[in-house]
Amino acid sequence: MKVRSNFSLKQKHLSFVVVALVFTALVLWAWEENPFLTTSQSVQAWYRTSNAGFIVGSVNNSALPNTRKENTAETYSNLSTKEQIVKDDAHSEVTPTDFASKFPNRNKSNENACSYANGEWVPDNSQPLYSGFGCKRWLSAMWACRLTQRPDFSYERYRWVPKDCEMPPFERSKFLQRMQDKTIAFIGDSLGRQQFQSLMCMATGGEESPDVKDVGKEYGLVKAKGAIRPDGWAYRFPSSNTTILYYWSSSLSDLLPLNISDPATDVAMHLDRPPAFLRKFLHLFDVLVLNTGHHWNRGKIRDNRWVMYKDGIRSELGNLKEIGRAKNFTVHSIVKWLDSQLPSHRRLKAFFRTLSPRHFSNGEWNTGGNCDNTSPLSRGSKVVQSGSSDPVVESAVRGTQVKILDITALSQLRDEAHKSRYNIKGTPGSSDCLHWCLPGIPDTWNEILIAQI
């Protein structure tokens, strides 16, 4: 009896161990497979633990624990950033060609079954979607290439056809019907402004529409005293109660004057905080499109008196490589924050648009560089690739509910569609090989956006 009793106890013990092992395995499997478990930590916790931390010569390094400083240094010794600095003639913007940063990949991807980024440019005489001579209320004259001395407009007669995705032709009545009682917001730099103006022209057919109301005051978008322009625009279509707005935020970081009473004060550039405008009005948006990239350079940061902050700690700017890393960190930071907000904003569809390419040849903006080619698709007509040409944005949205609006590679093929050296004054000037003619390539970005909504 005693032997049987001991044997029985051993059996029970063994059974308990087996059950415990099975339970542990199931928990570990669930942790790896469930993206919610891996993203449910607070944004603050992610900032503390992410490999995307950002410290550059902080004047308050003594306030940081030694272990934190060591971890940060180790993180950046393993990162690589490739940058090219260029400048355009319109807004002194600079483009970091920043396509080589390493960030932690998350477990799941929200990529669609098809890729709108793969496909082909095809001739289409039904293009453009609106007149380049009209749309004066919405379209800045400097981007309306039909108003310039440019002689060739063949770039207008092409349409993007995704390889494995259905993208029906744009119809403004159907678009406004689909967007009834909805608000579409673009937040970013001047390329985001171009996309906003493009959508306004598409939605109005490029025609004067006096019934469309200016509702900028509802969002605080009014021209301040002494300012050249307001911080953005907002318009509403009464027939469908559709609102389309744009807010200028070239860095997608929160900017706060250090001394609000001093016009010449430095401005705190909080890399780990989204713009106050976005935080304040996010609950009103149904579609959100973010972009950044063309203002991350030493000259722009110096001219704007931006001083970088992270975790409330001021950082001194070291070199151009650190600026690229700061940009990459900000992209990851705002995507992480936005993803954390989406569960409480269930109707919101959020997108991050990839970098719009520039096409300077035979020099840069200030050394005779140009984009004088007028032959469409001289670089080819097709895009077939497995990943995005903007891996920073691609890695940032991976594992989140924020979608990628991937326009880099398809836009790279259209070097003939920039503003080039033409302007409305008809006077010689440097070439703008960053911004696009409208109507033009940003219309395609919007068609892809609408297909994904």
Short mmCIF file of C-alpha atoms in Angstrom, two decimals:
data_model
loop_
_atom_site.label_atom_id
_atom_site.label_comp_id
_atom_site.label_asym_id
_atom_site.label_seq_id
_atom_site.Cartn_x
_atom_site.Cartn_y
_atom_site.Cartn_z
CA MET A 1 0.00 0.00 0.00
CA LYS A 2 2.82 2.35 0.82
CA VAL A 3 4.49 1.74 -2.56
CA ARG A 4 1.21 2.36 -4.39
CA SER A 5 0.67 5.53 -2.38
CA ASN A 6 4.12 6.88 -3.30
CA PHE A 7 3.56 5.90 -6.95
CA SER A 8 0.23 7.70 -6.95
CA LEU A 9 1.81 10.84 -5.52
CA LYS A 10 4.53 10.75 -8.15
CA GLN A 11 1.92 10.41 -10.87
CA LYS A 12 0.00 13.42 -9.54
CA HIS A 13 3.20 15.45 -9.31
CA LEU A 14 4.18 14.52 -12.86
CA SER A 15 0.70 15.40 -14.13
CA PHE A 16 0.89 18.79 -12.43
CA VAL A 17 4.29 19.51 -14.06
CA VAL A 18 2.97 18.55 -17.50
CA VAL A 19 -0.11 20.77 -17.09
CA ALA A 20 2.07 23.67 -15.94
CA LEU A 21 4.39 23.27 -18.93
CA VAL A 22 1.47 23.16 -21.36
CA PHE A 23 -0.11 26.26 -19.78
CA THR A 24 3.21 28.14 -19.94
CA ALA A 25 3.64 27.23 -23.61
CA LEU A 26 0.12 28.43 -24.41
CA VAL A 27 0.72 31.77 -22.66
CA LEU A 28 3.98 32.32 -24.54
CA TRP A 29 2.33 31.40 -27.85
CA ALA A 30 -0.54 33.82 -27.20
CA TRP A 31 1.90 36.59 -26.30
CA GLU A 32 3.76 36.17 -29.59
CA GLU A 33 0.63 35.83 -31.73
CA ASN A 34 -1.57 38.54 -30.24
CA PRO A 35 -0.50 42.01 -31.42
CA PHE A 36 -2.68 43.66 -28.78
CA LEU A 37 -0.58 42.12 -26.04
CA THR A 38 2.58 43.48 -27.60
CA THR A 39 1.19 46.98 -28.13
CA SER A 40 -0.98 47.48 -25.08
CA GLN A 41 1.81 49.00 -23.01
CA SER A 42 1.58 52.74 -22.49
CA VAL A 43 3.17 55.13 -24.94
CA GLN A 44 5.42 56.40 -22.16
CA ALA A 45 6.62 52.86 -21.47
CA TRP A 46 7.37 52.38 -25.15
CA TYR A 47 9.44 55.56 -25.23
CA ARG A 48 11.47 54.23 -22.31
CA THR A 49 12.11 50.82 -23.82
CA SER A 50 12.09 51.28 -27.60
CA ASN A 51 15.32 51.05 -29.57
CA ALA A 52 14.16 54.23 -31.25
CA GLY A 53 15.22 56.40 -28.31
CA PHE A 54 16.75 59.78 -29.13
CA ILE A 55 19.42 61.61 -27.17
CA VAL A 56 21.94 63.92 -28.81
CA GLY A 57 24.40 65.58 -26.50
CA SER A 58 21.81 66.46 -23.89
CA VAL A 59 22.80 69.37 -21.70
CA ASN A 60 21.10 67.50 -18.89
CA ASN A 61 22.87 64.17 -19.34
CA SER A 62 23.71 64.13 -15.67
CA ALA A 63 20.00 63.77 -14.96
CA LEU A 64 19.87 60.48 -16.83
CA PRO A 65 20.73 57.19 -15.16
CA ASN A 66 24.04 55.76 -16.38
CA THR A 67 22.36 52.62 -17.61
CA ARG A 68 19.99 54.65 -19.75
CA LYS A 69 22.83 56.63 -21.30
CA GLU A 70 24.73 53.43 -22.06
CA ASN A 71 21.68 51.81 -23.64
CA THR A 72 21.03 54.87 -25.77
CA ALA A 73 24.61 55.01 -26.98
CA GLU A 74 24.52 51.31 -27.83
CA THR A 75 21.27 51.79 -29.74
CA TYR A 76 22.72 54.47 -31.98
CA SER A 77 25.97 52.66 -32.57
CA ASN A 78 23.84 50.04 -34.35
CA LEU A 79 21.86 52.49 -36.51
CA SER A 80 22.75 53.74 -39.95
CA THR A 81 21.28 56.76 -41.72
CA LYS A 82 21.95 57.90 -45.27
CA GLU A 83 21.15 61.51 -46.02
CA GLN A 84 21.30 63.88 -48.93
CA ILE A 85 20.59 67.54 -48.32
CA VAL A 86 18.91 69.56 -51.04
CA LYS A 87 16.91 72.75 -51.17
CA ASP A 88 14.10 73.96 -53.41
CA ASP A 89 13.29 77.45 -54.61
CA ALA A 90 9.79 77.78 -53.19
CA HIS A 91 9.87 77.24 -49.44
CA SER A 92 13.54 76.52 -48.67
CA GLU A 93 12.62 72.97 -47.90
CA VAL A 94 15.23 70.28 -47.55
CA THR A 95 14.83 66.59 -48.28
CA PRO A 96 16.68 64.01 -46.23
CA THR A 97 16.76 60.92 -48.42
CA ASP A 98 16.52 58.82 -45.33
CA PHE A 99 16.07 55.21 -46.35
CA ALA A 100 18.35 53.19 -44.10
CA SER A 101 17.28 53.21 -40.47
CA LYS A 102 16.87 50.16 -38.27
CA PHE A 103 13.92 49.98 -35.90
CA PRO A 104 12.34 47.03 -34.09
CA ASN A 105 9.79 45.18 -36.19
CA ARG A 106 6.50 44.35 -34.53
CA ASN A 107 4.87 40.96 -34.79
CA LYS A 108 1.96 41.70 -37.08
CA SER A 109 1.48 43.79 -40.20
CA ASN A 110 -1.63 45.66 -41.24
CA GLU A 111 -0.70 45.60 -44.91
CA ASN A 112 -3.52 44.95 -47.33
CA ALA A 113 -3.73 41.74 -49.34
CA CYS A 114 -2.85 43.81 -52.40
CA SER A 115 -0.30 46.58 -52.76
CA TYR A 116 -1.39 49.82 -54.40
CA ALA A 117 2.29 50.70 -54.66
CA ASN A 118 2.89 48.02 -57.30
CA GLY A 119 1.50 48.67 -60.74
CA GLU A 120 1.98 50.64 -63.93
CA TRP A 121 1.48 54.11 -65.37
CA VAL A 122 -0.72 53.90 -68.47
CA PRO A 123 -1.80 56.56 -70.99
CA ASP A 124 -5.29 57.91 -70.30
CA ASN A 125 -6.83 60.73 -72.30
CA SER A 126 -9.60 61.12 -69.72
CA GLN A 127 -7.02 62.73 -67.44
CA PRO A 128 -6.60 65.20 -65.80
CA LEU A 129 -9.43 65.19 -63.29
CA TYR A 130 -9.76 69.00 -63.32
CA SER A 131 -8.53 71.99 -65.27
CA GLY A 132 -5.18 73.52 -64.52
CA PHE A 133 -6.60 76.90 -65.52
CA GLY A 134 -9.44 76.73 -63.00
CA CYS A 135 -9.65 75.77 -59.35
CA LYS A 136 -8.25 79.18 -58.44
CA ARG A 137 -9.94 79.24 -55.05
CA TRP A 138 -8.21 76.06 -53.92
CA LEU A 139 -5.04 75.79 -55.99
CA SER A 140 -1.99 77.97 -55.28
CA ALA A 141 -0.92 79.75 -58.46
CA MET A 142 2.70 78.72 -57.92
CA TRP A 143 1.69 75.06 -58.42
CA ALA A 144 -0.74 75.62 -61.31
CA CYS A 145 1.71 74.86 -64.11
CA ARG A 146 -0.89 75.70 -66.78
CA LEU A 147 -0.52 79.32 -65.69
CA THR A 148 3.24 79.29 -66.32
CA GLN A 149 5.31 79.41 -69.53
CA ARG A 150 5.71 75.65 -69.54
CA PRO A 151 5.02 74.39 -73.11
CA ASP A 152 4.46 70.67 -72.49
CA PHE A 153 1.69 69.08 -70.42
CA SER A 154 1.86 65.45 -71.51
CA TYR A 155 2.49 64.50 -67.87
CA GLU A 156 -1.21 65.11 -67.21
CA ARG A 157 -2.34 62.23 -69.46
CA TYR A 158 -1.39 59.22 -67.35
CA ARG A 159 -3.19 57.11 -64.80
CA TRP A 160 -1.81 54.73 -62.18
CA VAL A 161 -3.12 51.16 -62.43
CA PRO A 162 -2.26 48.95 -59.41
CA LYS A 163 -1.19 45.42 -60.31
CA ASP A 164 -3.49 43.42 -58.05
CA CYS A 165 -5.89 46.03 -56.68
CA GLU A 166 -9.10 47.47 -58.02
CA MET A 167 -8.99 51.26 -58.19
CA PRO A 168 -12.14 52.60 -59.89
CA PRO A 169 -11.95 55.96 -61.69
CA PHE A 170 -12.55 58.91 -59.39
CA GLU A 171 -16.07 60.37 -59.46
CA ARG A 172 -16.56 63.39 -57.25
CA SER A 173 -20.30 62.83 -56.67
CA LYS A 174 -19.67 59.28 -55.45
CA PHE A 175 -16.73 60.48 -53.38
CA LEU A 176 -18.79 63.13 -51.59
CA GLN A 177 -21.59 60.62 -51.08
CA ARG A 178 -19.17 58.17 -49.47
CA MET A 179 -17.70 60.96 -47.35
CA GLN A 180 -21.08 62.25 -46.16
CA ASP A 181 -20.86 63.70 -42.64
CA LYS A 182 -17.13 62.92 -42.56
CA THR A 183 -13.96 64.95 -42.08
CA ILE A 184 -10.72 64.32 -43.95
CA ALA A 185 -7.60 65.90 -42.43
CA PHE A 186 -4.12 66.30 -43.92
CA ILE A 187 -1.36 67.20 -41.47
CA GLY A 188 2.19 67.68 -42.69
CA ASP A 189 4.48 69.84 -44.80
CA SER A 190 3.97 71.58 -48.17
CA LEU A 191 3.68 68.22 -49.95
CA GLY A 192 0.76 67.52 -47.63
CA ARG A 193 -0.61 70.90 -48.60
CA GLN A 194 -0.32 69.92 -52.26
CA GLN A 195 -2.29 66.75 -51.57
CA PHE A 196 -4.95 68.79 -49.77
CA GLN A 197 -5.25 71.26 -52.64
CA SER A 198 -5.40 68.37 -55.10
CA LEU A 199 -8.32 66.78 -53.24
CA MET A 200 -10.19 70.09 -53.08
CA CYS A 201 -9.81 70.46 -56.85
CA MET A 202 -10.87 66.87 -57.41
CA ALA A 203 -13.93 67.21 -55.16
CA THR A 204 -15.07 70.44 -56.86
CA GLY A 205 -14.10 69.40 -60.36
CA GLY A 206 -11.80 72.40 -60.43
CA GLU A 207 -14.77 74.70 -60.70
CA GLU A 208 -15.75 77.71 -58.65
CA SER A 209 -18.09 76.46 -55.92
CA PRO A 210 -19.43 79.36 -53.83
CA ASP A 211 -21.55 76.97 -51.78
CA VAL A 212 -18.41 75.41 -50.30
CA LYS A 213 -17.91 77.07 -46.92
CA ASP A 214 -14.70 78.19 -45.29
CA VAL A 215 -14.87 76.67 -41.78
CA GLY A 216 -11.29 77.34 -40.75
CA LYS A 217 -12.43 79.28 -37.66
CA GLU A 218 -13.89 76.08 -36.22
CA TYR A 219 -10.33 74.73 -36.06
CA GLY A 220 -8.53 77.94 -35.17
CA LEU A 221 -7.19 78.19 -38.73
CA VAL A 222 -7.22 81.95 -39.15
CA LYS A 223 -4.47 84.24 -40.38
CA ALA A 224 -2.64 85.75 -37.44
CA LYS A 225 -1.62 89.40 -37.46
CA GLY A 226 1.56 89.78 -39.48
CA ALA A 227 1.47 86.22 -40.80
CA ILE A 228 1.79 85.42 -44.50
CA ARG A 229 -0.90 82.75 -44.31
CA PRO A 230 -2.88 80.82 -41.68
CA ASP A 231 -1.59 77.55 -40.25
CA GLY A 232 -4.06 75.70 -42.45
CA TRP A 233 -7.43 75.69 -44.18
CA ALA A 234 -10.75 73.89 -43.74
CA TYR A 235 -13.66 73.74 -46.17
CA ARG A 236 -17.08 72.10 -45.97
CA PHE A 237 -19.36 70.85 -48.74
CA PRO A 238 -22.93 71.58 -47.49
CA SER A 239 -24.52 69.07 -49.88
CA SER A 240 -22.84 66.15 -48.11
CA ASN A 241 -21.50 67.81 -44.94
CA THR A 242 -18.01 66.70 -45.97
CA THR A 243 -15.10 68.64 -44.48
CA ILE A 244 -11.59 68.65 -45.95
CA LEU A 245 -8.84 70.38 -44.00
CA TYR A 246 -5.09 70.85 -43.90
CA TYR A 247 -2.85 71.82 -40.98
CA TRP A 248 0.78 72.82 -41.38
CA SER A 249 3.10 70.71 -39.25
CA SER A 250 6.33 70.13 -41.14
CA SER A 251 7.92 67.99 -38.40
CA LEU A 252 4.83 66.34 -36.82
CA SER A 253 6.24 67.24 -33.43
CA ASP A 254 4.82 69.56 -30.79
CA LEU A 255 6.32 73.06 -31.00
CA LEU A 256 6.21 75.31 -27.95
CA PRO A 257 7.95 78.72 -27.62
CA LEU A 258 10.25 78.75 -24.61
CA ASN A 259 9.38 82.41 -23.94
CA ILE A 260 6.03 83.33 -25.45
CA SER A 261 6.60 87.06 -24.81
CA ASP A 262 9.83 87.10 -26.86
CA PRO A 263 9.36 86.99 -30.68
CA ALA A 264 12.95 85.79 -31.08
CA THR A 265 12.65 82.96 -28.55
CA ASP A 266 13.83 79.43 -29.16
CA VAL A 267 11.09 76.88 -29.79
CA ALA A 268 10.98 73.55 -28.01
CA MET A 269 10.57 70.77 -30.57
CA HIS A 270 9.13 67.87 -28.58
CA LEU A 271 9.92 64.82 -30.68
CA ASP A 272 7.84 62.50 -28.50
CA ARG A 273 4.67 64.59 -28.52
CA PRO A 274 2.22 64.90 -31.43
CA PRO A 275 1.21 68.45 -32.46
CA ALA A 276 -1.30 70.10 -30.12
CA PHE A 277 -3.67 70.61 -33.08
CA LEU A 278 -3.79 66.86 -33.68
CA ARG A 279 -4.38 66.07 -30.03
CA LYS A 280 -7.16 68.66 -29.79
CA PHE A 281 -9.15 67.78 -32.92
CA LEU A 282 -8.44 64.08 -33.43
CA HIS A 283 -11.92 63.13 -32.22
CA LEU A 284 -13.46 65.09 -35.11
CA PHE A 285 -11.56 63.30 -37.88
CA ASP A 286 -12.76 60.32 -39.90
CA VAL A 287 -9.75 60.12 -42.23
CA LEU A 288 -6.28 61.34 -41.27
CA VAL A 289 -3.21 61.56 -43.52
CA LEU A 290 0.18 62.43 -41.99
CA ASN A 291 3.48 63.17 -43.70
CA THR A 292 6.88 64.59 -42.88
CA GLY A 293 10.44 64.44 -44.18
CA HIS A 294 11.42 67.58 -46.11
CA HIS A 295 12.23 69.89 -43.20
CA TRP A 296 14.61 67.71 -41.23
CA ASN A 297 17.90 69.50 -41.82
CA ARG A 298 20.30 71.68 -39.92
CA GLY A 299 19.45 74.91 -41.77
CA LYS A 300 15.70 74.62 -41.25
CA ILE A 301 16.10 73.73 -37.57
CA ARG A 302 18.47 76.66 -37.07
CA ASP A 303 16.29 79.15 -38.96
CA ASN A 304 13.17 78.14 -37.00
CA ARG A 305 15.11 78.23 -33.70
CA TRP A 306 13.96 74.69 -32.99
CA VAL A 307 15.55 73.03 -29.98
CA MET A 308 14.98 69.30 -29.75
CA TYR A 309 13.42 67.78 -26.65
CA LYS A 310 12.66 64.21 -25.63
CA ASP A 311 11.14 63.17 -22.30
CA GLY A 312 11.22 66.87 -21.41
CA ILE A 313 15.02 66.94 -21.71
CA ARG A 314 16.73 69.46 -23.96
CA SER A 315 19.25 68.11 -26.46
CA GLU A 316 22.02 69.84 -28.34
CA LEU A 317 22.14 69.19 -32.08
CA GLY A 318 25.25 67.30 -33.04
CA ASN A 319 25.40 66.35 -36.71
CA LEU A 320 23.26 65.56 -39.72
CA LYS A 321 23.12 61.86 -38.94
CA GLU A 322 21.47 62.67 -35.62
CA ILE A 323 18.86 64.82 -37.39
CA GLY A 324 17.93 61.85 -39.55
CA ARG A 325 17.60 59.68 -36.46
CA ALA A 326 15.51 62.34 -34.78
CA LYS A 327 13.16 62.35 -37.76
CA ASN A 328 12.90 58.57 -37.73
CA PHE A 329 12.21 58.57 -34.01
CA THR A 330 9.46 61.17 -34.45
CA VAL A 331 7.79 59.11 -37.19
CA HIS A 332 7.77 56.02 -34.95
CA SER A 333 6.68 58.09 -31.97
CA ILE A 334 3.63 59.68 -33.59
CA VAL A 335 2.54 56.40 -35.18
CA LYS A 336 2.77 54.69 -31.80
CA TRP A 337 0.74 57.44 -30.17
CA LEU A 338 -1.86 57.44 -32.93
CA ASP A 339 -2.22 53.67 -32.75
CA SER A 340 -2.86 53.96 -29.02
CA GLN A 341 -5.70 56.41 -29.72
CA LEU A 342 -7.49 54.37 -32.38
CA PRO A 343 -9.35 52.01 -30.02
CA SER A 344 -11.23 55.03 -28.63
CA HIS A 345 -11.73 56.57 -32.11
CA ARG A 346 -13.13 53.56 -33.91
CA ARG A 347 -14.46 55.43 -36.93
CA LEU A 348 -11.05 56.97 -37.67
CA LYS A 349 -8.95 55.62 -40.54
CA ALA A 350 -5.36 56.82 -40.19
CA PHE A 351 -2.67 56.86 -42.87
CA PHE A 352 0.98 57.82 -42.97
CA ARG A 353 2.09 58.91 -46.43
CA THR A 354 5.58 57.91 -47.52
CA LEU A 355 8.22 60.36 -48.70
CA SER A 356 7.60 62.24 -51.94
CA PRO A 357 10.77 61.95 -54.07
CA ARG A 358 12.77 64.80 -55.55
CA HIS A 359 14.46 64.74 -58.97
CA PHE A 360 17.40 67.12 -59.21
CA SER A 361 19.82 66.33 -62.06
CA ASN A 362 23.21 67.82 -62.95
CA GLY A 363 23.49 69.59 -59.62
CA GLU A 364 21.40 70.69 -56.70
CA TRP A 365 18.88 73.49 -56.30
CA ASN A 366 21.62 76.14 -55.97
CA THR A 367 24.23 74.69 -58.35
CA GLY A 368 22.26 74.52 -61.58
CA GLY A 369 20.33 71.35 -60.80
CA ASN A 370 17.21 70.85 -62.85
CA CYS A 371 14.36 68.53 -63.79
CA ASP A 372 13.96 69.69 -67.40
CA ASN A 373 13.00 66.30 -68.79
CA THR A 374 9.56 66.45 -70.43
CA SER A 375 9.44 62.86 -71.70
CA PRO A 376 6.99 60.89 -69.53
CA LEU A 377 8.16 57.60 -68.06
CA SER A 378 11.75 57.89 -69.21
CA ARG A 379 12.60 56.01 -66.01
CA GLY A 380 10.15 53.21 -66.79
CA SER A 381 6.43 52.72 -66.25
CA LYS A 382 6.18 49.82 -63.77
CA VAL A 383 6.81 49.29 -60.07
CA VAL A 384 7.21 45.71 -58.86
CA GLN A 385 8.78 45.35 -55.43
CA SER A 386 8.16 43.49 -52.21
CA GLY A 387 8.58 46.40 -49.79
CA SER A 388 8.22 50.15 -49.62
CA SER A 389 10.87 52.54 -50.89
CA ASP A 390 10.39 54.34 -47.56
CA PRO A 391 11.30 51.66 -45.00
CA VAL A 392 11.13 54.16 -42.11
CA VAL A 393 7.39 54.69 -42.52
CA GLU A 394 6.91 51.04 -43.45
CA SER A 395 8.53 49.84 -40.23
CA ALA A 396 6.72 52.46 -38.13
CA VAL A 397 3.22 51.35 -39.19
CA ARG A 398 3.99 47.62 -39.07
CA GLY A 399 1.98 45.95 -36.34
CA THR A 400 -0.32 48.98 -35.89
CA GLN A 401 -3.73 49.99 -37.17
CA VAL A 402 -2.16 52.97 -38.97
CA LYS A 403 -2.04 52.25 -42.71
CA ILE A 404 0.72 53.15 -45.12
CA LEU A 405 -0.07 55.40 -48.07
CA ASP A 406 2.84 54.22 -50.19
CA ILE A 407 3.52 56.66 -53.03
CA THR A 408 7.33 56.88 -53.16
CA ALA A 409 8.26 54.38 -55.87
CA LEU A 410 5.41 55.24 -58.26
CA SER A 411 6.20 58.95 -57.91
CA GLN A 412 9.90 58.27 -58.49
CA LEU A 413 9.06 57.39 -62.12
CA ARG A 414 7.54 60.82 -62.79
CA ASP A 415 10.48 63.22 -62.88
CA GLU A 416 8.84 65.19 -65.71
CA ALA A 417 5.87 66.23 -63.56
CA HIS A 418 7.61 68.69 -61.20
CA LYS A 419 7.24 72.48 -61.29
CA SER A 420 10.70 72.61 -62.82
CA ARG A 421 12.03 76.07 -63.77
CA TYR A 422 8.69 77.58 -64.78
CA ASN A 423 6.78 80.15 -62.75
CA ILE A 424 3.79 82.44 -63.20
CA LYS A 425 6.05 85.49 -63.63
CA GLY A 426 7.78 83.93 -66.60
CA THR A 427 11.18 84.98 -65.24
CA PRO A 428 14.29 82.77 -65.01
CA GLY A 429 14.80 81.06 -61.69
CA SER A 430 16.13 77.97 -60.02
CA SER A 431 14.30 74.70 -60.58
CA ASP A 432 11.77 73.33 -58.13
CA CYS A 433 12.22 69.59 -58.49
CA LEU A 434 10.49 68.82 -55.21
CA HIS A 435 6.94 70.13 -55.61
CA TRP A 436 4.62 68.84 -58.32
CA CYS A 437 2.52 70.52 -60.98
CA LEU A 438 -1.20 70.43 -60.27
CA PRO A 439 -3.14 68.75 -61.68
CA GLY A 440 -0.56 66.02 -61.41
CA ILE A 441 0.99 63.32 -59.26
CA PRO A 442 -0.72 64.25 -55.93
CA ASP A 443 -4.05 63.49 -57.64
CA THR A 444 -2.90 59.88 -57.89
CA TRP A 445 -1.98 59.87 -54.21
CA ASN A 446 -5.56 60.85 -53.46
CA GLU A 447 -6.99 58.21 -55.77
CA ILE A 448 -5.00 55.57 -53.88
CA LEU A 449 -6.11 57.09 -50.56
CA ILE A 450 -9.78 56.98 -51.58
CA ALA A 451 -9.40 53.37 -52.74
CA GLN A 452 -8.05 52.44 -49.30
CA ILE A 453 -10.68 54.28 -47.26
#
